[in-house]
Amino acid sequence: MSNEVNTVAVDAPKKRRKIASLERRKARAGWLFVLPFLIGFVVIYLPMIYESILFSFSKIHSGVGGYTLEFVGFANYKDALLVDPDYVQTLVKGLQQLAFDIPAIIIFSLFMAVMLNQKMAGRGVFRAIFFIPVILSTGIMETIASMDMNQSAMEEGMDDGSGQSAADQLVSSMDLQRLFSSMKVGTEIVDYVVTMINNIYGIVNRSGVQMLIFLASLQSISPAIYESCKIDGATAWETFWKITFPMITPMILVNGIYTIIDSFTTESNLVMTYISNAYSKAGGRELSSAMSWIYFMIVILIVAVIASILSAFVFYQRKSE
Amino acid sequence: MNAQQIEQKPVIKRESKNKIRVDFERTPLKERLKARFLNPYFLGKIIWWIFRMVLMVGISYIVLFPFFTKIAGSFMGPNDFVDVTVRLIPKTPSIDIYRGIIEELGYWAKFRNTFVLSLTCAVLQTLVCALIGYGFAKFKFKGRNLLFLLVMLTMIVPHQTLRLSMVMGFNYFDIFGIVKFFKGGGIELFGYNIKDLGEGVASFFESINILPDEIKMFKYTKELSNGRTREDFKLILKITENGINLCNTYAPMILLSLGGLAFKNGLYIFLLRQFFRGIPDELEESAYMDGSGTFRTFIQIILPLSIPMLITVFMFSFCWQWTDQFYVNMFFITEQPDMLVNLVGIPASLKKDYAGQDLYYSAIRNTCGLMIILPLVVLYAFGQKFLVQGIEQSGLAN
C-alpha cells in the first residue's frame, strides 16, 4: 500500500518536468537557430546604430590612429534643415514621388501577378521575362542606364536628343488625355494614369519582388473556393473582388511595406542620391548622417501610418482545423 | 430548329448487302459554328485573350528593349553612330568594343574577384538566412516576435544611413573593446578609461600587449614594373589600439553576411520563414521520433525539401552582390577595388574624338554593363524556373 502511494508521488512531478524540458529544449533550439542574427545584431548592428546617431550629433576629427568626436548637439540637424538650401526641397519632392510610385507599383504588380497566374500560352516565357529586371537591373546597371544615350537614339522617329528612354513615349499623353476627358473623370486621375504609363519602365523594374510575393499568395488560394464560386455562377470579376482580393490582403500589407522601404532605400531615390552626394563633400559626413536620420524618421512614420491603415482592411482567413 | 425536329428518328437506308447508311437530321454546320463562336461568352474570351497577349508582349518589349539596344550598340563600329540611317542593325559590325574591354580593362581579373566575393557572400547569406528563418518559423521561444521585429528593423534602416558608422566600425573593428584590451589599451567604459586610475594600473594594462601590429596572409609574388619580383601579401590587417582595420578587404561584407545583416537579408529571412512555415510540422515530429536532433533534422529533412527556395534566395543574393556598387566602394576606401562594378570605362584604344563621341562612349559603357551581367544571364537561364517554383511552394498567405 505504501509502495503504491510512493510511485504515484514520484512519477507525477517527473512527468511534468519532462514535458517542460522538451518545450524548453525546443525554445533553446530556436535561440540557437537565430543566434547568428542575434550575435550579428548585438555585436555589429547595435553599435553601428548607436555610433551613427552619435555621429549625427557630433563633429569628427580624424587623426592618425583613430578619430575623436566633439559633441555639437543639434548643429548638424539645424544645418540640414535650415542652412542647406536644397535638402528640404529634395525631401518634399522625394516624398511626392513616393506617394505616386507606391500605389502604382502595388496595383501594377498585383495586376501582373493575376495575369501571370492565369493559364495561357507562353506563361513560362512571360514569367521569365518579367523577372529579368529584379535580377539584372540593379546596382551598377541602374547607373549605366542613367547614362545611356543610345536607347532613345535607336528608337525610330524620336531622335530628339532629349535623352528620354523609349518607354517614356510609349503612349502619347495627349491621346490619353483626350480619351479621359471624354470620359469625364477628374484631371488628377488623368495625370496620374498618364504619368504612370510614361513611367512604366521604372515601375516594371521595381515591382519584381512584389510580383513574386503576390504570385505566391495567389497560388496558395485553394482551387476548391474558385470551383464553388463557378458552380454558384459568379463571374471572373466577382470572383476576383469577393475571393482573390480579400485572400491576398495580408500580402498587400506586406508588399506595401516592402515597397515603401525599397523605394526609400534604393540608390536611385532622389533623397538618397542627395544624401550620398552630401557624404562625399568635404566635412559633409556628419551632415549626411543627420540628414539620413531625419529621412529615416519620416520613413518610419510613414511605414507606421500606412501599416496601421492597411492592417484595418486586412482579411485573415481562419484556418479550419 | 426545335427540339422535336432534332429528336426525329434517324433514317436508315440499306446500301448494299453488308452496308447500311444512317442519316441523322443534323443541325447544319453553319448553324453549329454560329452557336459555338458567335455568343457573347466566346467573344468575351477572345477579346480578353487578345488584350492579355498584347499587354504581355508589350511589357515584355518594354523589359527587353533596353537590352536589345545595348546589344545592338555593342556590335557597332564607330562610324555607325554618326550615320542617321543606322538604327538597330549595325552597318559596319565590329567586335572592337568587346576586345577592348576584355584586353584593356582587365575583365578576367575583375571577373574572378567579383565571382569569389559574390559566391562567398551568397552562400553564406543563403545558409545563415535559412538558419534564422527556420528558427523563426518552427520554434516558439520568448521574445521571438520582438526579435523578428528587429529583423524588420535591419531592413527598414537603409544602409546609407549607417554608411559613416559602417566605415568607421570596420575601419576600427573592435568587439566590446576586446582588441583594445589585448593591445594594451585598457578597458574603456562610457568615455572613462581604467588606465586613468593611476600610473601602476596603466602600466599593468599596457603590458597586456599580445596582439601583433600586422597580420599578413596569402603570400604571393608581385611583379614590379621594373621586371623584378617582390614578395607581397594579399591580405594585410593593421591592428592598432583602436581596433583592426578591416577596410580594403572582403571581411566587412563577409561579417555582415554571417550576421544576416547584409543587403536585403531581412527579405530573405522573411521569404524563408514563410517557406518553412508551409512545411508540415509532422515531418519534423516524425524525424524527432526517430531520434534525430533539431539540427540534423534541419540539414537532412528540411533543407533538401526547400531547394527551390534556397536557389531563389541564392540567386537574389548572388546577383545583387554581383551588381552591387554601394558596399564594394564603401569598404574599399584607399584603393579602388578590382571588381566588375568598376569595369565601366573607356578602353584607351577606343578613345576617339569625333562627332559621334557621346553616343559611342555611351555604347561602350553599355557594353561594359552587358559584360558585367553576362554571367548573371546564364545563371538566370538555369535558375529562373526555381524562382517561381520556390515562391509558389511557400504558401505565403498562411
Short mmCIF file of N, CA and C in Angstrom, two decimals, chain B residues 66-204:
data_model
loop_
_atom_site.label_atom_id
_atom_site.label_comp_id
_atom_site.label_asym_id
_atom_site.label_seq_id
_atom_site.Cartn_x
_atom_site.Cartn_y
_atom_site.Cartn_z
N PRO B 66 15.63 47.74 -73.72
CA PRO B 66 16.93 48.29 -73.35
C PRO B 66 18.07 47.32 -73.61
N PHE B 67 17.80 46.04 -73.42
CA PHE B 67 18.85 45.06 -73.67
C PHE B 67 19.13 44.94 -75.17
N PHE B 68 18.07 45.02 -75.96
CA PHE B 68 18.26 44.97 -77.41
C PHE B 68 19.15 46.12 -77.87
N THR B 69 18.82 47.32 -77.41
CA THR B 69 19.61 48.46 -77.88
C THR B 69 21.05 48.33 -77.41
N LYS B 70 21.23 47.82 -76.20
CA LYS B 70 22.60 47.67 -75.70
C LYS B 70 23.37 46.67 -76.55
N ILE B 71 22.70 45.54 -76.85
CA ILE B 71 23.37 44.51 -77.64
C ILE B 71 23.68 45.05 -79.04
N ALA B 72 22.69 45.73 -79.63
CA ALA B 72 22.89 46.26 -80.98
C ALA B 72 24.04 47.25 -80.99
N GLY B 73 24.06 48.14 -80.00
CA GLY B 73 25.10 49.15 -79.94
C GLY B 73 26.48 48.56 -79.75
N SER B 74 26.54 47.42 -79.04
CA SER B 74 27.84 46.86 -78.72
C SER B 74 28.54 46.31 -79.96
N PHE B 75 27.78 46.00 -81.01
CA PHE B 75 28.41 45.43 -82.20
C PHE B 75 28.66 46.49 -83.28
N MET B 76 28.37 47.74 -82.96
CA MET B 76 28.51 48.77 -83.98
C MET B 76 29.94 49.29 -84.03
N GLY B 77 30.34 49.67 -85.22
CA GLY B 77 31.62 50.34 -85.39
C GLY B 77 31.43 51.82 -85.10
N PRO B 78 32.53 52.55 -84.92
CA PRO B 78 32.42 53.97 -84.56
C PRO B 78 31.62 54.79 -85.57
N ASN B 79 31.67 54.39 -86.84
CA ASN B 79 31.01 55.20 -87.85
C ASN B 79 29.50 55.06 -87.83
N ASP B 80 29.02 53.98 -87.24
CA ASP B 80 27.58 53.79 -87.19
C ASP B 80 26.89 54.83 -86.33
N PHE B 81 27.65 55.46 -85.45
CA PHE B 81 27.00 56.38 -84.53
C PHE B 81 26.79 57.76 -85.13
N VAL B 82 27.47 58.03 -86.24
CA VAL B 82 27.21 59.31 -86.92
C VAL B 82 26.21 59.12 -88.05
N ASP B 83 26.02 57.87 -88.45
CA ASP B 83 25.12 57.59 -89.56
C ASP B 83 23.68 57.58 -89.06
N VAL B 84 22.87 58.48 -89.60
CA VAL B 84 21.49 58.58 -89.10
C VAL B 84 20.64 57.40 -89.54
N THR B 85 21.02 56.76 -90.62
CA THR B 85 20.18 55.68 -91.13
C THR B 85 20.32 54.40 -90.31
N VAL B 86 21.35 54.35 -89.47
CA VAL B 86 21.55 53.15 -88.67
C VAL B 86 20.67 53.22 -87.43
N ARG B 87 19.81 52.23 -87.27
CA ARG B 87 19.02 52.17 -86.03
C ARG B 87 19.51 51.01 -85.16
N LEU B 88 18.99 49.85 -85.42
CA LEU B 88 19.35 48.72 -84.57
C LEU B 88 20.37 47.80 -85.22
N ILE B 89 20.38 47.77 -86.56
CA ILE B 89 21.30 46.87 -87.25
C ILE B 89 22.55 47.64 -87.65
N PRO B 90 23.71 47.23 -87.15
CA PRO B 90 24.94 47.95 -87.49
C PRO B 90 25.31 47.77 -88.97
N LYS B 91 25.84 48.85 -89.56
CA LYS B 91 26.28 48.76 -90.96
C LYS B 91 27.71 48.26 -91.05
N THR B 92 28.53 48.70 -90.10
CA THR B 92 29.91 48.22 -90.08
C THR B 92 30.13 47.45 -88.78
N PRO B 93 29.66 46.22 -88.75
CA PRO B 93 29.75 45.47 -87.49
C PRO B 93 31.20 45.21 -87.09
N SER B 94 31.44 45.32 -85.79
CA SER B 94 32.79 45.03 -85.30
C SER B 94 32.69 44.56 -83.87
N ILE B 95 33.72 43.87 -83.42
CA ILE B 95 33.73 43.44 -82.02
C ILE B 95 34.86 44.15 -81.27
N ASP B 96 35.24 45.30 -81.77
CA ASP B 96 36.33 46.05 -81.14
C ASP B 96 36.01 46.39 -79.70
N ILE B 97 34.74 46.74 -79.45
CA ILE B 97 34.38 47.15 -78.10
C ILE B 97 34.62 46.00 -77.13
N TYR B 98 34.17 44.81 -77.51
CA TYR B 98 34.36 43.66 -76.64
C TYR B 98 35.85 43.39 -76.44
N ARG B 99 36.59 43.45 -77.55
CA ARG B 99 38.03 43.16 -77.45
C ARG B 99 38.68 44.18 -76.52
N GLY B 100 38.33 45.45 -76.71
CA GLY B 100 38.91 46.49 -75.88
C GLY B 100 38.63 46.27 -74.40
N ILE B 101 37.39 45.90 -74.10
CA ILE B 101 37.03 45.72 -72.69
C ILE B 101 37.78 44.55 -72.09
N ILE B 102 37.84 43.44 -72.82
CA ILE B 102 38.47 42.26 -72.26
C ILE B 102 39.97 42.45 -72.13
N GLU B 103 40.58 43.06 -73.14
CA GLU B 103 42.03 43.14 -73.12
C GLU B 103 42.55 44.31 -72.30
N GLU B 104 41.86 45.45 -72.38
CA GLU B 104 42.46 46.64 -71.78
C GLU B 104 41.91 46.96 -70.39
N LEU B 105 40.69 46.57 -70.12
CA LEU B 105 40.13 46.94 -68.82
C LEU B 105 40.30 45.83 -67.78
N GLY B 106 41.00 44.76 -68.15
CA GLY B 106 41.26 43.70 -67.18
C GLY B 106 40.00 42.97 -66.75
N TYR B 107 39.24 42.53 -67.73
CA TYR B 107 37.95 41.91 -67.43
C TYR B 107 38.08 40.67 -66.57
N TRP B 108 39.02 39.80 -66.93
CA TRP B 108 39.03 38.50 -66.25
C TRP B 108 39.45 38.60 -64.80
N ALA B 109 40.40 39.47 -64.50
CA ALA B 109 40.81 39.63 -63.10
C ALA B 109 39.64 40.14 -62.27
N LYS B 110 38.94 41.13 -62.82
CA LYS B 110 37.78 41.67 -62.11
C LYS B 110 36.71 40.62 -61.96
N PHE B 111 36.52 39.87 -63.02
CA PHE B 111 35.52 38.80 -63.01
C PHE B 111 35.82 37.81 -61.88
N ARG B 112 37.09 37.42 -61.78
CA ARG B 112 37.46 36.44 -60.77
C ARG B 112 37.19 36.97 -59.36
N ASN B 113 37.63 38.20 -59.12
CA ASN B 113 37.43 38.78 -57.79
C ASN B 113 35.95 38.88 -57.45
N THR B 114 35.18 39.39 -58.40
CA THR B 114 33.75 39.53 -58.15
C THR B 114 33.10 38.18 -57.90
N PHE B 115 33.54 37.20 -58.69
CA PHE B 115 32.96 35.87 -58.53
C PHE B 115 33.24 35.32 -57.14
N VAL B 116 34.48 35.44 -56.69
CA VAL B 116 34.83 34.92 -55.36
C VAL B 116 33.98 35.60 -54.29
N LEU B 117 33.93 36.93 -54.37
CA LEU B 117 33.19 37.66 -53.34
C LEU B 117 31.70 37.33 -53.39
N SER B 118 31.13 37.33 -54.59
CA SER B 118 29.69 37.10 -54.70
C SER B 118 29.32 35.70 -54.25
N LEU B 119 30.15 34.73 -54.67
CA LEU B 119 29.83 33.35 -54.29
C LEU B 119 29.91 33.19 -52.77
N THR B 120 30.99 33.71 -52.18
CA THR B 120 31.14 33.59 -50.73
C THR B 120 29.94 34.21 -50.03
N CYS B 121 29.64 35.44 -50.41
CA CYS B 121 28.56 36.15 -49.73
C CYS B 121 27.23 35.45 -49.95
N ALA B 122 26.99 35.01 -51.19
CA ALA B 122 25.69 34.42 -51.49
C ALA B 122 25.50 33.11 -50.72
N VAL B 123 26.54 32.28 -50.69
CA VAL B 123 26.42 31.01 -49.97
C VAL B 123 26.20 31.28 -48.48
N LEU B 124 27.02 32.17 -47.93
CA LEU B 124 26.88 32.48 -46.51
C LEU B 124 25.49 33.03 -46.21
N GLN B 125 25.05 33.98 -47.03
CA GLN B 125 23.76 34.61 -46.77
C GLN B 125 22.63 33.60 -46.86
N THR B 126 22.70 32.73 -47.88
CA THR B 126 21.63 31.75 -48.04
C THR B 126 21.56 30.84 -46.81
N LEU B 127 22.73 30.34 -46.39
CA LEU B 127 22.73 29.41 -45.27
C LEU B 127 22.31 30.10 -43.97
N VAL B 128 22.89 31.26 -43.73
CA VAL B 128 22.60 31.95 -42.47
C VAL B 128 21.12 32.35 -42.42
N CYS B 129 20.61 32.87 -43.55
CA CYS B 129 19.22 33.28 -43.56
C CYS B 129 18.30 32.07 -43.43
N ALA B 130 18.72 30.93 -43.99
CA ALA B 130 17.91 29.73 -43.84
C ALA B 130 17.84 29.33 -42.37
N LEU B 131 18.99 29.36 -41.70
CA LEU B 131 19.02 29.04 -40.27
C LEU B 131 18.09 29.96 -39.49
N ILE B 132 18.26 31.26 -39.74
CA ILE B 132 17.48 32.24 -38.97
C ILE B 132 15.99 32.08 -39.29
N GLY B 133 15.69 31.95 -40.58
CA GLY B 133 14.29 31.81 -40.98
C GLY B 133 13.66 30.58 -40.37
N TYR B 134 14.43 29.49 -40.31
CA TYR B 134 13.91 28.26 -39.73
C TYR B 134 13.65 28.44 -38.24
N GLY B 135 14.56 29.12 -37.58
CA GLY B 135 14.37 29.39 -36.16
C GLY B 135 13.09 30.17 -35.90
N PHE B 136 12.82 31.16 -36.75
CA PHE B 136 11.62 31.97 -36.57
C PHE B 136 10.36 31.21 -36.96
N ALA B 137 10.50 30.28 -37.91
CA ALA B 137 9.30 29.62 -38.42
C ALA B 137 8.81 28.50 -37.52
N LYS B 138 9.72 27.74 -36.94
CA LYS B 138 9.31 26.48 -36.33
C LYS B 138 9.46 26.40 -34.83
N PHE B 139 10.07 27.38 -34.21
CA PHE B 139 10.27 27.27 -32.76
C PHE B 139 9.58 28.42 -32.06
N LYS B 140 8.96 28.05 -30.95
CA LYS B 140 8.35 29.10 -30.13
C LYS B 140 9.29 29.39 -28.98
N PHE B 141 9.72 30.61 -28.88
CA PHE B 141 10.53 30.98 -27.72
C PHE B 141 10.20 32.40 -27.34
N LYS B 142 10.55 32.71 -26.11
CA LYS B 142 10.22 34.04 -25.61
C LYS B 142 10.98 35.09 -26.40
N GLY B 143 10.30 36.13 -26.75
CA GLY B 143 10.98 37.21 -27.47
C GLY B 143 11.12 36.97 -28.95
N ARG B 144 10.41 35.96 -29.46
CA ARG B 144 10.53 35.66 -30.88
C ARG B 144 10.00 36.82 -31.73
N ASN B 145 8.85 37.31 -31.33
CA ASN B 145 8.24 38.38 -32.13
C ASN B 145 9.07 39.66 -32.08
N LEU B 146 9.60 39.92 -30.89
CA LEU B 146 10.44 41.11 -30.75
C LEU B 146 11.66 40.99 -31.65
N LEU B 147 12.24 39.79 -31.64
CA LEU B 147 13.44 39.55 -32.44
C LEU B 147 13.13 39.70 -33.92
N PHE B 148 11.95 39.21 -34.31
CA PHE B 148 11.59 39.33 -35.72
C PHE B 148 11.38 40.79 -36.10
N LEU B 149 10.87 41.54 -35.16
CA LEU B 149 10.71 42.97 -35.39
C LEU B 149 12.08 43.63 -35.62
N LEU B 150 13.08 43.12 -34.88
CA LEU B 150 14.43 43.65 -35.07
C LEU B 150 14.96 43.31 -36.46
N VAL B 151 14.61 42.09 -36.93
CA VAL B 151 15.00 41.72 -38.30
C VAL B 151 14.41 42.72 -39.28
N MET B 152 13.14 43.04 -39.07
CA MET B 152 12.49 44.00 -39.94
C MET B 152 13.16 45.37 -39.84
N LEU B 153 13.59 45.69 -38.62
CA LEU B 153 14.25 46.97 -38.40
C LEU B 153 15.53 47.06 -39.23
N THR B 154 16.29 45.95 -39.25
CA THR B 154 17.53 45.99 -40.02
C THR B 154 17.24 46.19 -41.50
N MET B 155 16.03 45.80 -41.91
CA MET B 155 15.68 46.01 -43.30
C MET B 155 15.22 47.45 -43.53
N ILE B 156 14.55 48.01 -42.53
CA ILE B 156 13.99 49.34 -42.72
C ILE B 156 15.07 50.42 -42.70
N VAL B 157 16.03 50.28 -41.79
CA VAL B 157 17.07 51.30 -41.74
C VAL B 157 17.96 51.14 -42.96
N PRO B 158 17.95 52.13 -43.84
CA PRO B 158 18.79 51.99 -45.02
C PRO B 158 20.26 52.00 -44.66
N HIS B 159 21.03 51.19 -45.36
CA HIS B 159 22.44 51.12 -45.01
C HIS B 159 23.18 52.41 -45.36
N GLN B 160 22.54 53.22 -46.21
CA GLN B 160 23.14 54.52 -46.48
C GLN B 160 23.13 55.38 -45.23
N THR B 161 22.11 55.19 -44.40
CA THR B 161 22.05 55.92 -43.14
C THR B 161 23.22 55.55 -42.25
N LEU B 162 23.59 54.27 -42.31
CA LEU B 162 24.64 53.78 -41.43
C LEU B 162 26.01 53.85 -42.08
N ARG B 163 26.04 54.48 -43.26
CA ARG B 163 27.27 54.45 -44.04
C ARG B 163 28.51 54.86 -43.24
N LEU B 164 28.40 56.01 -42.61
CA LEU B 164 29.56 56.54 -41.88
C LEU B 164 29.97 55.60 -40.76
N SER B 165 28.98 55.14 -40.00
CA SER B 165 29.36 54.30 -38.86
C SER B 165 29.81 52.92 -39.33
N MET B 166 29.33 52.48 -40.50
CA MET B 166 29.83 51.22 -41.03
C MET B 166 31.30 51.35 -41.39
N VAL B 167 31.62 52.43 -42.09
CA VAL B 167 33.02 52.63 -42.48
C VAL B 167 33.89 52.74 -41.24
N MET B 168 33.44 53.55 -40.28
CA MET B 168 34.22 53.72 -39.06
C MET B 168 34.31 52.40 -38.30
N GLY B 169 33.19 51.71 -38.22
CA GLY B 169 33.13 50.46 -37.47
C GLY B 169 34.07 49.41 -38.02
N PHE B 170 34.19 49.36 -39.34
CA PHE B 170 35.07 48.34 -39.90
C PHE B 170 36.49 48.85 -40.11
N ASN B 171 36.64 50.16 -40.11
CA ASN B 171 37.98 50.71 -40.18
C ASN B 171 38.70 50.50 -38.85
N TYR B 172 37.93 50.61 -37.79
CA TYR B 172 38.48 50.35 -36.45
C TYR B 172 37.64 49.27 -35.81
N PHE B 173 37.78 48.06 -36.33
CA PHE B 173 36.88 46.99 -35.91
C PHE B 173 37.28 46.45 -34.55
N ASP B 174 36.33 46.46 -33.65
CA ASP B 174 36.61 46.02 -32.29
C ASP B 174 35.29 45.54 -31.69
N ILE B 175 35.32 44.41 -31.00
CA ILE B 175 34.11 43.93 -30.38
C ILE B 175 34.19 44.18 -28.88
N PHE B 176 33.41 45.08 -28.38
CA PHE B 176 33.35 45.41 -26.96
C PHE B 176 34.74 45.68 -26.37
N GLY B 177 35.61 46.26 -27.16
CA GLY B 177 36.92 46.63 -26.64
C GLY B 177 37.87 45.47 -26.39
N ILE B 178 37.60 44.30 -26.97
CA ILE B 178 38.48 43.16 -26.74
C ILE B 178 39.85 43.42 -27.36
N VAL B 179 39.82 43.94 -28.59
CA VAL B 179 41.09 44.22 -29.27
C VAL B 179 41.86 45.28 -28.50
N LYS B 180 41.15 46.28 -28.06
CA LYS B 180 41.79 47.37 -27.31
C LYS B 180 42.47 46.82 -26.06
N PHE B 181 41.76 45.91 -25.39
CA PHE B 181 42.29 45.35 -24.15
C PHE B 181 43.57 44.57 -24.42
N PHE B 182 43.55 43.73 -25.45
CA PHE B 182 44.72 42.90 -25.70
C PHE B 182 45.82 43.66 -26.42
N LYS B 183 45.54 44.88 -26.79
CA LYS B 183 46.56 45.70 -27.42
C LYS B 183 47.14 46.66 -26.40
N GLY B 184 46.73 46.47 -25.15
CA GLY B 184 47.28 47.32 -24.10
C GLY B 184 46.55 48.63 -23.92
N GLY B 185 45.33 48.69 -24.39
CA GLY B 185 44.59 49.95 -24.29
C GLY B 185 43.72 50.06 -23.06
N GLY B 186 43.74 49.02 -22.23
CA GLY B 186 42.91 49.07 -21.04
C GLY B 186 41.44 48.86 -21.36
N ILE B 187 40.60 49.14 -20.40
CA ILE B 187 39.17 48.95 -20.58
C ILE B 187 38.50 50.31 -20.55
N GLU B 188 37.69 50.56 -21.55
CA GLU B 188 37.04 51.86 -21.60
C GLU B 188 35.54 51.69 -21.44
N LEU B 189 34.97 52.47 -20.56
CA LEU B 189 33.52 52.42 -20.36
C LEU B 189 32.98 53.83 -20.33
N PHE B 190 32.05 54.13 -21.17
CA PHE B 190 31.40 55.44 -21.20
C PHE B 190 32.40 56.59 -21.19
N GLY B 191 33.44 56.45 -21.98
CA GLY B 191 34.39 57.54 -22.12
C GLY B 191 35.44 57.61 -21.03
N TYR B 192 35.36 56.71 -20.04
CA TYR B 192 36.38 56.71 -18.99
C TYR B 192 37.24 55.47 -19.14
N ASN B 193 38.53 55.64 -19.17
CA ASN B 193 39.42 54.50 -19.29
C ASN B 193 39.93 54.11 -17.93
N ILE B 194 40.05 52.80 -17.73
CA ILE B 194 40.50 52.29 -16.43
C ILE B 194 41.96 52.69 -16.18
N LYS B 195 42.67 53.01 -17.26
CA LYS B 195 44.07 53.38 -17.11
C LYS B 195 44.25 54.74 -16.43
N ASP B 196 43.18 55.52 -16.44
CA ASP B 196 43.28 56.84 -15.83
C ASP B 196 43.38 56.78 -14.31
N LEU B 197 43.15 55.56 -13.76
CA LEU B 197 43.10 55.43 -12.31
C LEU B 197 44.45 55.71 -11.67
N GLY B 198 45.51 55.35 -12.40
CA GLY B 198 46.81 55.59 -11.79
C GLY B 198 47.93 55.05 -12.66
N GLU B 199 49.13 55.40 -12.29
CA GLU B 199 50.31 55.03 -13.07
C GLU B 199 50.49 53.52 -13.13
N GLY B 200 50.36 52.87 -11.97
CA GLY B 200 50.58 51.43 -11.88
C GLY B 200 49.56 50.66 -12.69
N VAL B 201 48.31 51.08 -12.57
CA VAL B 201 47.25 50.40 -13.31
C VAL B 201 47.51 50.51 -14.80
N ALA B 202 47.91 51.71 -15.21
CA ALA B 202 48.13 51.95 -16.63
C ALA B 202 49.25 51.06 -17.15
N SER B 203 50.34 50.99 -16.41
CA SER B 203 51.46 50.19 -16.91
C SER B 203 51.10 48.71 -16.91
N PHE B 204 50.24 48.31 -15.95
CA PHE B 204 49.81 46.91 -15.94
C PHE B 204 49.02 46.58 -17.20
#
